[in-house]
XYZ file of C-alpha atoms in Angstrom:
624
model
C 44.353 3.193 6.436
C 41.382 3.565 3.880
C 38.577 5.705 4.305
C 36.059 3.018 5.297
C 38.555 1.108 7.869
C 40.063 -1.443 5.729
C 43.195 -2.127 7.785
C 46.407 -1.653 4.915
C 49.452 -4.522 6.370
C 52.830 -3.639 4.653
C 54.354 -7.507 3.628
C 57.093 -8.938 6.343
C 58.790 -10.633 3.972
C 60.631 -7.411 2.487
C 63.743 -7.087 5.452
C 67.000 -5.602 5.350
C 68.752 -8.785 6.766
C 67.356 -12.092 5.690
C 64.538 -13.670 3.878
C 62.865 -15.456 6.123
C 59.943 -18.290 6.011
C 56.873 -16.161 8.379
C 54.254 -17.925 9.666
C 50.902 -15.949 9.981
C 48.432 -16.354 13.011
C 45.086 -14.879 11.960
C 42.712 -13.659 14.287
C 38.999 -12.041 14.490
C 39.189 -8.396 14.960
C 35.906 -9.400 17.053
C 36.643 -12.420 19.250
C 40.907 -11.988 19.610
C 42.611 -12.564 23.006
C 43.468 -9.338 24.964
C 46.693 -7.757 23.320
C 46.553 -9.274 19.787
C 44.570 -6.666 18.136
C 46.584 -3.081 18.359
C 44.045 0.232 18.489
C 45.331 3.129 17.284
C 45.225 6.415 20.367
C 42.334 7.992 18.038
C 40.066 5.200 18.026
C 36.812 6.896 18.421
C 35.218 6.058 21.748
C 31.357 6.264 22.660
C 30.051 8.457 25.002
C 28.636 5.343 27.561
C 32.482 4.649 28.608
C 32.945 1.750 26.100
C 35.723 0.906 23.817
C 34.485 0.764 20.101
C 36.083 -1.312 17.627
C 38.813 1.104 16.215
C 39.063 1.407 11.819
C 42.643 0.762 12.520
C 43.090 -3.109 14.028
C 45.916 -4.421 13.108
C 46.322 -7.770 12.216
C 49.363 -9.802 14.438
C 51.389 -12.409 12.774
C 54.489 -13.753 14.485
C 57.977 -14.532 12.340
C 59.433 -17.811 12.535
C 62.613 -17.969 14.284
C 65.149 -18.542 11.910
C 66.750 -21.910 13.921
C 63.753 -23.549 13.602
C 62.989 -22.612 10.126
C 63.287 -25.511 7.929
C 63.641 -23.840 4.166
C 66.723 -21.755 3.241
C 69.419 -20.454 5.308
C 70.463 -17.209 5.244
C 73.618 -17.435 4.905
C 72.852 -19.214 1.141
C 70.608 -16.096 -0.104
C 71.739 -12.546 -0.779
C 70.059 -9.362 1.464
C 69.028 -7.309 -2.169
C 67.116 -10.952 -3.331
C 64.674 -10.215 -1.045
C 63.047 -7.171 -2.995
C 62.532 -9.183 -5.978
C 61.704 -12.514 -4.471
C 57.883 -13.594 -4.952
C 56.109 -13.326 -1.556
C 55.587 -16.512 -0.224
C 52.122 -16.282 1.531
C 48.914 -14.303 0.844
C 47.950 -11.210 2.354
C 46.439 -11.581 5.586
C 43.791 -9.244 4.254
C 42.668 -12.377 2.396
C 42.388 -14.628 5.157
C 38.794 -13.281 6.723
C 36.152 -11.197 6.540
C 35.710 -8.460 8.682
C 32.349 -7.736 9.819
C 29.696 -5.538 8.644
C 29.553 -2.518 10.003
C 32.181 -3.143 12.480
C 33.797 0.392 12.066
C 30.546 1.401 13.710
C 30.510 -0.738 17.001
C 32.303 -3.603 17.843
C 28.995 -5.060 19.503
C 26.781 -7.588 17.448
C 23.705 -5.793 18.575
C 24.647 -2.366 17.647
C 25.801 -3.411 14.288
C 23.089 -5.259 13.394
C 20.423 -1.456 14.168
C 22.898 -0.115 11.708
C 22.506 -2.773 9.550
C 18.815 -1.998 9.655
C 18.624 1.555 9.012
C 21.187 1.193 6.323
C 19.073 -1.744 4.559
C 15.453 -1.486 5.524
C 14.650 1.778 7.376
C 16.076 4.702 5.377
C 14.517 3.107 2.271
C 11.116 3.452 3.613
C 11.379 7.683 3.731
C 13.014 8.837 0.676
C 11.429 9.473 -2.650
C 14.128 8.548 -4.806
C 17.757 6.909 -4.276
C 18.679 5.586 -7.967
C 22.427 7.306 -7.270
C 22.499 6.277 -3.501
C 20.233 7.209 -0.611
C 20.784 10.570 1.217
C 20.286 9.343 4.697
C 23.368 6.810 3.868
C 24.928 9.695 2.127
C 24.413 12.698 4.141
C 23.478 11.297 7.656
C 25.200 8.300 8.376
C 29.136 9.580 8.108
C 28.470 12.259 10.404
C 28.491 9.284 12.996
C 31.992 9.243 12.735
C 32.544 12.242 14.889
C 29.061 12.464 16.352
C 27.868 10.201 19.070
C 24.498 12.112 19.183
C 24.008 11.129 15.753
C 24.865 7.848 16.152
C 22.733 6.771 19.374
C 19.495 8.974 17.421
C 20.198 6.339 14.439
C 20.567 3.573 17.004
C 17.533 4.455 18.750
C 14.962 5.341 15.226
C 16.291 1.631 13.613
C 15.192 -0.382 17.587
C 12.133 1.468 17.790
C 11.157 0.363 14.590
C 12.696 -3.491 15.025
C 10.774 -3.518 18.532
C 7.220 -2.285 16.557
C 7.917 -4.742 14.233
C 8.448 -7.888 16.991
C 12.296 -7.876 16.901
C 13.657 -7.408 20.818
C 17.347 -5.718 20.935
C 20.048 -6.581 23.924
C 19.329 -2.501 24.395
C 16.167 -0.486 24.247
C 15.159 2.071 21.992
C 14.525 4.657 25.071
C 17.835 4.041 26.073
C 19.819 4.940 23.172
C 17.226 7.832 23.134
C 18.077 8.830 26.181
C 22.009 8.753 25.147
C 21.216 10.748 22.326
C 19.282 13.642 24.130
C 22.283 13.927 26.756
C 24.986 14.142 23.907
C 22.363 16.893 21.756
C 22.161 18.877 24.964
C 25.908 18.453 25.470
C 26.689 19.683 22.053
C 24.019 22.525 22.275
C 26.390 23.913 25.117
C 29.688 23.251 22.670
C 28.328 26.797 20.715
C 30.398 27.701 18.027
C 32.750 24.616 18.036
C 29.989 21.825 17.243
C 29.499 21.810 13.226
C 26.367 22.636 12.989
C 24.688 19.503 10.885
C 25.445 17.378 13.699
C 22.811 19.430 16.012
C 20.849 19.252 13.124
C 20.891 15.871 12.184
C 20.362 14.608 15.865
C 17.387 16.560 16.408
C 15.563 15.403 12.575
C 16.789 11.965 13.727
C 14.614 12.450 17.231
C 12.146 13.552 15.354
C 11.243 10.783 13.223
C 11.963 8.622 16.475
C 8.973 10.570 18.335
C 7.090 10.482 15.126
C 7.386 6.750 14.963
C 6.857 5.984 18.507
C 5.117 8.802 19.829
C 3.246 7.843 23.295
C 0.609 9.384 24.944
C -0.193 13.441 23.813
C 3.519 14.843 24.551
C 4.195 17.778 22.081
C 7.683 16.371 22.090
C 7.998 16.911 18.501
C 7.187 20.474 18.555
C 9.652 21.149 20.504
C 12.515 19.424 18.830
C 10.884 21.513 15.620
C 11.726 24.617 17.644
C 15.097 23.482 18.296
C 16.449 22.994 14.614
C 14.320 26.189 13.055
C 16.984 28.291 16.090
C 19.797 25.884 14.848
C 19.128 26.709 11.474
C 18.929 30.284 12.236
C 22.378 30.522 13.253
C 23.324 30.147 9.748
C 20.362 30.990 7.390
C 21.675 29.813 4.217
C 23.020 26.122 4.114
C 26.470 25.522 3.051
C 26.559 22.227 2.014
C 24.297 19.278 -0.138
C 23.826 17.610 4.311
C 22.234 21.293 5.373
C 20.238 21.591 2.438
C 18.738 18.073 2.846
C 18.239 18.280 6.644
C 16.220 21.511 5.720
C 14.111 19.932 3.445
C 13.268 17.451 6.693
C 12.141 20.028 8.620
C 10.253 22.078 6.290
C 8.525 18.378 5.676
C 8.020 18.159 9.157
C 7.038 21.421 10.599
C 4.365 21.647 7.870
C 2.749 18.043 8.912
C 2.990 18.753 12.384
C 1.353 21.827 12.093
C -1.476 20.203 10.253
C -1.687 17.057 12.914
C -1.687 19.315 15.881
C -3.954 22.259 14.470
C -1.455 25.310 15.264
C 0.623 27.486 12.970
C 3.895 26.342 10.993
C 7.696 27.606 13.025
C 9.003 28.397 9.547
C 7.591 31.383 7.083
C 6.351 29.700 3.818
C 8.368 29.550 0.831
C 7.422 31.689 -2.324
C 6.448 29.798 -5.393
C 9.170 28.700 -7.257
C 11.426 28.762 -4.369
C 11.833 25.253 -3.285
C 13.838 23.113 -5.951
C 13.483 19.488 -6.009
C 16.766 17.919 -3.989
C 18.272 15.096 -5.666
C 20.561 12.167 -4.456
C 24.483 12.395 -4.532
C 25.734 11.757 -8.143
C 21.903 11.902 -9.561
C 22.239 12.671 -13.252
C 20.502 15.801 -14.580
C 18.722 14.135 -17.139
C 17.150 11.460 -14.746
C 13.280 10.586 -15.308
C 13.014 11.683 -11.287
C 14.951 14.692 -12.144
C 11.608 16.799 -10.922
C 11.667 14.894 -7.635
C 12.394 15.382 -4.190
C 14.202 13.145 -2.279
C 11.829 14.505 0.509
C 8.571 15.720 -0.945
C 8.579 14.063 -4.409
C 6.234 15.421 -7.109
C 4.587 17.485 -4.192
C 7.807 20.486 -4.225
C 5.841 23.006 -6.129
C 2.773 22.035 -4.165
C 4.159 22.198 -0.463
C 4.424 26.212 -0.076
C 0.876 25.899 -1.230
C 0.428 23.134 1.936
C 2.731 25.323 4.070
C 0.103 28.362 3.689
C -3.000 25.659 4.152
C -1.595 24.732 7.552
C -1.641 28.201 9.240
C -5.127 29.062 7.995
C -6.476 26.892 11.291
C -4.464 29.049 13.616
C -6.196 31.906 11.820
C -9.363 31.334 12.176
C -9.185 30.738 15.468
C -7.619 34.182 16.150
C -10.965 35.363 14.320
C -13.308 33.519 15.884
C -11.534 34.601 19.593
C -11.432 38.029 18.137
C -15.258 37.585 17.718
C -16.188 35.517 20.949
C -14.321 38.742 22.797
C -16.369 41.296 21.335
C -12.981 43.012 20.407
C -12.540 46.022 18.170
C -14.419 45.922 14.857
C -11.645 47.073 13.284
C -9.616 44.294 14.517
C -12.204 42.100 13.604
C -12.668 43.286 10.087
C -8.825 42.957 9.443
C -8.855 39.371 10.370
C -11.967 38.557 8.333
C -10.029 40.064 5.493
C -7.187 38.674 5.545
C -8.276 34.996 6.503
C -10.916 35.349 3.648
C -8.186 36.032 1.497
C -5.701 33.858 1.902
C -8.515 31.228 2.125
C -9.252 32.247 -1.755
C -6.078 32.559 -2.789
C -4.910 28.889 -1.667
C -8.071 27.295 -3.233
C -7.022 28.930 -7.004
C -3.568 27.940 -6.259
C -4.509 24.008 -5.359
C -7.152 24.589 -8.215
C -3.982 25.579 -11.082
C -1.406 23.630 -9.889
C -0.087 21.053 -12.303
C 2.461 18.292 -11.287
C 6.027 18.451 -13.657
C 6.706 15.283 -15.598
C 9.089 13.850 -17.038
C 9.424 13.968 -21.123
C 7.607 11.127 -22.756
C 5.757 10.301 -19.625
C 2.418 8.076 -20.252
C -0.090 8.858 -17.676
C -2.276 5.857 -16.551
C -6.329 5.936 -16.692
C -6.730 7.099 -13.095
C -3.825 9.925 -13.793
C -5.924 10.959 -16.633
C -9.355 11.010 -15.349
C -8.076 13.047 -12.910
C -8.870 17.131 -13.472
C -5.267 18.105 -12.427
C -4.349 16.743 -15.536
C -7.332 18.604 -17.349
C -5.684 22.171 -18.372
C -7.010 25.562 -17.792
C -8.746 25.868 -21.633
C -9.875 22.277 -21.831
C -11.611 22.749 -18.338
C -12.967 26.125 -19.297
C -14.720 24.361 -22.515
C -16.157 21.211 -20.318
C -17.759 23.601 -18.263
C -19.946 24.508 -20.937
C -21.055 21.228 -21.325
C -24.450 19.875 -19.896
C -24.289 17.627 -16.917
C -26.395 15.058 -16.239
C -28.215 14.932 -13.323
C -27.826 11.174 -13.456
C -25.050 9.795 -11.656
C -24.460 6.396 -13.134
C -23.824 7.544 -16.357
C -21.990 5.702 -18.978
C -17.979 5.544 -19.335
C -17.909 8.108 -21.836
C -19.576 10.415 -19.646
C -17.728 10.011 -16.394
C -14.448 11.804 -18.054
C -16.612 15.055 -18.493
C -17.898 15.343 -14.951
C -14.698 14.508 -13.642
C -13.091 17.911 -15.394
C -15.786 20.078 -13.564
C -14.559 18.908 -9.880
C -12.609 21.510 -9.007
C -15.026 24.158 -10.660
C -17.756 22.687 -8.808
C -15.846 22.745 -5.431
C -15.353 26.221 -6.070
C -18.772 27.527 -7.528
C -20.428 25.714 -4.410
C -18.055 27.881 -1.817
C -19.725 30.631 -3.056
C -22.822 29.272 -2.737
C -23.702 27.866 -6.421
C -25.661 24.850 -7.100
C -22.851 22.249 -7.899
C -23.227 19.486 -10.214
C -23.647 15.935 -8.628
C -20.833 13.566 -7.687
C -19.650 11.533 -10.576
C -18.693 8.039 -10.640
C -15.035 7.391 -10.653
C -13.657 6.784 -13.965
C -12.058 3.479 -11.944
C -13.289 1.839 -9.217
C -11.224 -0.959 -6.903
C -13.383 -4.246 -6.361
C -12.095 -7.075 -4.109
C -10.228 -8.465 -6.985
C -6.661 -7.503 -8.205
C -8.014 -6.055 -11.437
C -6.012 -2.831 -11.663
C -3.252 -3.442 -8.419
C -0.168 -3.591 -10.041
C 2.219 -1.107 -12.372
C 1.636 -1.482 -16.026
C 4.207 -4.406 -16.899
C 5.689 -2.621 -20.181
C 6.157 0.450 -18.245
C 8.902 -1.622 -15.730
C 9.599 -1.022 -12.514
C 11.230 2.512 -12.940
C 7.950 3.756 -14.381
C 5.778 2.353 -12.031
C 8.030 4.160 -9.339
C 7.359 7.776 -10.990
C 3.472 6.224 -11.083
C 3.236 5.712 -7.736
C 5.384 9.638 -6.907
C 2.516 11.123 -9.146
C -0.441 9.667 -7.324
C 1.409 10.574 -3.809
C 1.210 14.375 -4.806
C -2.419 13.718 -6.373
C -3.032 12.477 -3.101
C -1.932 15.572 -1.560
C -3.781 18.347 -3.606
C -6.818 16.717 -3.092
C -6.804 15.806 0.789
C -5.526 19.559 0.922
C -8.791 20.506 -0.793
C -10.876 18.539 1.822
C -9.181 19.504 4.759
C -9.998 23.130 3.418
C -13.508 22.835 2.986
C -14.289 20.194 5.901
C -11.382 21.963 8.724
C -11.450 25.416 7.273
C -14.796 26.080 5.465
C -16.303 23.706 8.062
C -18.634 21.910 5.410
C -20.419 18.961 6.130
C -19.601 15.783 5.257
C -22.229 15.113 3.003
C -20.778 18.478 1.041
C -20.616 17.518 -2.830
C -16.926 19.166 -2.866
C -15.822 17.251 0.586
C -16.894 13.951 -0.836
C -15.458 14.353 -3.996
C -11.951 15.100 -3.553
C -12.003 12.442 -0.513
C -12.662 9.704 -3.053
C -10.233 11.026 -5.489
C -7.722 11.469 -2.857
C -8.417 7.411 -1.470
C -8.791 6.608 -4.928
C -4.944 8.243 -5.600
C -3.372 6.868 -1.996
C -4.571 2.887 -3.171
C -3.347 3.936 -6.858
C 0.373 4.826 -4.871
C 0.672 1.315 -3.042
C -0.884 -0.723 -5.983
C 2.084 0.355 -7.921
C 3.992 -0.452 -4.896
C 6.243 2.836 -5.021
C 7.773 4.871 -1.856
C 4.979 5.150 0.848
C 7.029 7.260 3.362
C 4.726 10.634 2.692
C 1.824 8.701 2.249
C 0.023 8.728 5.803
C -1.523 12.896 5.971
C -3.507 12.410 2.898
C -4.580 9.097 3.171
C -5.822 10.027 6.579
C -7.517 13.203 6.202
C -9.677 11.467 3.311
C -10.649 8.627 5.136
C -11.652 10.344 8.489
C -14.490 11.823 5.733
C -14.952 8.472 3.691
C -19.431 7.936 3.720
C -19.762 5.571 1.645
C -18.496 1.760 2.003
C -16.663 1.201 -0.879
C -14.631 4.534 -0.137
C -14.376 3.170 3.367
C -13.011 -0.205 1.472
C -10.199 2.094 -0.146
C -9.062 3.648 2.786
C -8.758 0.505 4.400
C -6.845 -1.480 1.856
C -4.557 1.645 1.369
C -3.884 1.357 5.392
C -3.216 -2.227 4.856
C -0.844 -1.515 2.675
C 1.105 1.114 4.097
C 1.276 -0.703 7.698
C 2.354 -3.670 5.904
C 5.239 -1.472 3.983
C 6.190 1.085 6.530
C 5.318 -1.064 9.555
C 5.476 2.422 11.757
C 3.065 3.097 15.078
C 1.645 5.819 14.107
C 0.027 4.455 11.427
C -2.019 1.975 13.369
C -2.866 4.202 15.400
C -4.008 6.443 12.582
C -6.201 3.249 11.341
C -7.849 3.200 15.093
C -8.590 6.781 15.239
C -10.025 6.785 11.022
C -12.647 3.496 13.009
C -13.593 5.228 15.375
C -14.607 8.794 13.759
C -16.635 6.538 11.296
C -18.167 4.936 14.103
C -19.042 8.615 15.914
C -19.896 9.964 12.849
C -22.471 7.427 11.837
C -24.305 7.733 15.254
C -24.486 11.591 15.245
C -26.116 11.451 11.764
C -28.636 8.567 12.876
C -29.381 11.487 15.787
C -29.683 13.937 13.460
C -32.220 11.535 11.263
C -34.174 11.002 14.578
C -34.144 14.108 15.163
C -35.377 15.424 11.865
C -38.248 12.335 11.805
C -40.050 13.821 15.401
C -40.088 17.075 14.240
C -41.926 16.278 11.295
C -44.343 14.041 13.327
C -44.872 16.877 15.600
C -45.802 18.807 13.097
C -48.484 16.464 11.691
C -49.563 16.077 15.145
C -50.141 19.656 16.055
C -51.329 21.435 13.081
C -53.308 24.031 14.582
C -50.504 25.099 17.661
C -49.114 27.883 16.625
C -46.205 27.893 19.193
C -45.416 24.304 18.289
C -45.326 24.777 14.902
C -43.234 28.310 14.624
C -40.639 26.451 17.287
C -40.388 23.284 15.272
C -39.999 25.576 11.709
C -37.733 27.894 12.536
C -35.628 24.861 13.864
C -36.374 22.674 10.467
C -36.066 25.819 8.650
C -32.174 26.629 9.647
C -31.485 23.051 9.271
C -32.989 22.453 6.214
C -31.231 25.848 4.541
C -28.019 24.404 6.277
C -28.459 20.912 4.436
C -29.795 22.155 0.929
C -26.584 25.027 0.828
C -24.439 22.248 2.560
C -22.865 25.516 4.805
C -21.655 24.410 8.231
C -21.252 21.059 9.883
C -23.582 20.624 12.744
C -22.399 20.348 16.443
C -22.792 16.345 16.123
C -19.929 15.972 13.711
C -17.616 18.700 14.206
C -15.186 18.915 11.560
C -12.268 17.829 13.544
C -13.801 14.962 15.024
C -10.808 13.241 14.887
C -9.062 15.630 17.533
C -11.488 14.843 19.635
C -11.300 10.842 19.068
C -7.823 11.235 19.486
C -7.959 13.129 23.045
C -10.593 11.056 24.538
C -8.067 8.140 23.373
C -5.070 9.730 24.888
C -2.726 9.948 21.954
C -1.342 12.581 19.261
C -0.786 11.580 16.251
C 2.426 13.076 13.750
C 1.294 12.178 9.825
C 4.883 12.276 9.202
């Protein structure tokens, strides 16, 4: 037998006693009569009690008996003839086709969810796959002794058919179910379960609860939990299927972490640690040689991410620490270290530089962007007059840009910044600007699309640290900056209509702060996009909670204007009450420093409004 279940039939016609004329009766290995096709004892068998189509069928012919047979006698033809003699029919192996997938399942249905995360579904989260795609690489033959596995990948490919319209003869829960009986049976197996089947199972469930993810279960967390002890067992990973299902998890545990606002399971990576993890067979000298499978241009960047997402758990510790009147000393250790680490990750997201690949040609909205501005050419634009005015020409626009991320950091510490620039390229309603540079081919406009996916990242990382961590306003020149560079870089990923599987945390975390409409425009056709591509839950729902924050957002600020608009009228209307006016200025006072400094958002839009949008509307949301 081959190693993919091609069934090997030796030639009848080769026998010690005649040559005889054989007749061949051919039969489906799927619709035979009971006792034509032969199973071998081994035939793997799935854990729900049914028989699955065995690698091994043998094909039946029957021999014609030689009183019937009207050629050659056998008396006329010598016995050693027959090792010579030409056979006389073709090998039944050319008489069908066996079906796709059928070493799998011998059912249509299950075939056809295999079918689907082999063709459609594991495309849609990998990076790169020029020299094969890991989850067909890695993943999928550890079905073969794995019925975990293989009921997590039935249940991840019907979720996503059932999102998408397409009912199954079996449900998505159900082969979910199946699949947390078999992880919990294997769990109990110890030391004589390999351990990248528990693993696989469990990053399988997780993008299942990712995709489908009902109601505010911290399902995921848990399953996070699960792998990090897994992978504990046996800290460093054997084998190209640990090192990959390691990447998955470090992918995940740092997006979950950010979605649900608590601290990473895993300790982050040092700079430099995390290589990028290529595809089986991958030549060294490939132009995505500096790209993850997992995290594409973003490696270098995500220990940077990883220490961004356990700043929120921080500062809460602080501000309990605080709220508890606990010991100063306490106190002041917190403050210093969450002050710290704070700095430190803002001049790490302010000097980190994507790798490219040799000869690569950056497009206009790559190079109007100040990652790609270096350290000396920055240092010299800063020198540089700005202009207050911010509709400046074209040849202007590149010079503010450079100052972004100086700005962003001179108005942390309280500096005047300069004013928000006009993007160097805007997106109209047209399709000026949508697709990949034609000369560039498809292949470049791949890498195009990785590069604006990390750009993405570093700057939705900036905002959520100065909106989530900083707790700036929106109106905050630094907040609304990188949000439109960061929408600006997610619509710049799905014009050149590259991998969108990472796309969703960045894209999301811009728009929640998106003010004005044709940022708002962005974020929507980026959404549009990316549903349309991944066709996932939890990006809908994303879309519905980004609405509704918008929505929230716009009435607390009309408040606030309301607000602001009595006072002053009070104040014109009671010029000589002293009470009245020392109440009303103190109040306009603190407000007014607040909105002239740009500190601290205001109660009425909380910098995580978008938890609270997604409690009231009873879901919790993965950016996975």
């Amino acid at each position: 037998m081959s190693d993919f279940g091609d069934p090997i039939v030796s030639s009848p016609a080769a026998t010690d006693t005649a040559f005889e004329t054989s007749t061949f009766q051919v039969y489906s290995p799927v619709s035979s009569p009971a006792g034509v096709i032969h199973r071998q004892d081994g035939d793997r068998k799935e854990d729900d009690g049914s028989t699955e189509e065995g690698s091994a069928a043998l094909v039946a012919y029957r021999h014609q008996s030689p009183a019937t047979s009207s050629t050659t006698s056998t008396s006329s033809l010598r016995p050693h003839l027959a090792m010579i003699a030409p056979c006389p029919v073709g090998s039944p192996l050319l008489e069908f086709c066996a079906p796709a997938f059928q070493e799998f399942s011998d059912r249509p249905n299950r075939r056809a969810l295999v079918d689907h995360f082999c063709n459609v579904l594991s495309h849609l989260i990998v990076f790169r796959e020029e020299s094969g795609n890991p989850f067909q690489q890695l993943v999928l033959p550890l079905t073969r002794q794995s019925s975990p596995v293989m009921n997590a990948i039935y249940a991840l490919a019907s979720a996503h058919l059932e999102y998408r319209g397409v009912d199954n003869m079996e449900k998505s829960l159900y082969f979910h179910n199946r699949a947390i009986q078999g992880l919990a049976q294997l769990i109990d197996l110890n030391d004589k379960t390999d351990r990248n089947e528990i693993l696989a199972a469990i990053m399988l469930l997780v993008y299942y609860e990712v995709l489908v993810q009902k109601g505010r279960s911290n399902i995921v967390h848990g399953h996070l939990k699960g792998a990090l002890t897994v992978m504990c067992t046996n800290p460093e990973p054997s084998d190209a299927t640990s090192v990959f299902l390691e990447r998955a998890f470090r992918f995940y545990d740092v997006i979950a972490a950010l979605s649900n606002g608590t601290a990473p399971l895993s300790v982050a990576p040092a700079p430099g640690c995390l290589l990028p993890f290529p595809p089986l067979g991958a030549l060294a000298a490939s132009p995505l040689s500096n790209v993850d499978t997992l995290l594409g241009m973003a490696t270098t960047l995500w220990p940077i991410i990883h220490r961004l997402s356990s700043l929120l758990s921080l500062k809460s510790e602080l501000e309990q620490a605080i709220r508890s009147n606990a010991m100063s000393s306490k106190i002041a250790v917190l403050r210093m270290e969450f002050e710290s680490t704070a700095d430190a990750i803002e001049t790490a997201l302010t000097q980190w530089r994507p790798h490219l690949p040799p000869g690569f040609v950056a497009d206009e909205k790559e190079m109007n962007d100040p990652t790609f501005i270096t350290a000396n050419t920055t240092a010299t634009d800063n020198d540089d007059d700005v202009d207050d005015n911010t509709n400046e020409k074209d040849d202007d626009k590149n010079d503010d840009i450079t100052n972004t991320d100086a700005a962003a950091a001179a108005s942390n510490k309280g500096d005047s910044p300069p004013p928000p620039t006009t993007p160097p390229t805007s997106f109209n309603n047209d399709n000026s600007g949508t697709t990949a540079p034609s000369s560039s081919g498809e292949r470049d406009g791949r890498i195009h699309s990785i590069l604006h996916n990390a750009l993405a990242y570093r700057h939705s990382a900036f905002v959520y640290l100065y909106r989530t961590i900083y707790a700036h306003r929106r109106s905050h020149h630094a907040v609304q900056t990188h949000a439109h560079l960061s929408l600006m870089h997610c619509v710049a990923t799905v014009c050149h209509a590259g991998p969108m599987g990472a796309l969703l945390w960045p894209l999301f975390v811009a728009a929640c702060e998106a003010v004005d409409a044709k940022d708002r425009e962005l974020a929507g056709r980026a959404f549009a996009a990316i549903k349309k591509r991944q066709g996932m839950m939890n990006i809908e729902r994303a879309w519905e909670i980004v609405q509704e924050v918008w929505r929230r957002a716009d009435l607390a600020e009309q408040r606030e204007t309301e607000e602001d608009r009595n006072e002053d009228e009070v104040m014109m209307l009671s010029p000589d009450d002293d009470a009245v006016e020392a109440a009303t200025t103190t109040g306009k006072t603190h407000r007014k420093d607040h909105l002239d400094s740009d500190a601290v958002a205001p109660a009425a839009a909380p910098a995580d409004l978008w938890r609270q949008v997604s409690k009231d509307m009873g879901v919790n949301i993965v950016f996975g």
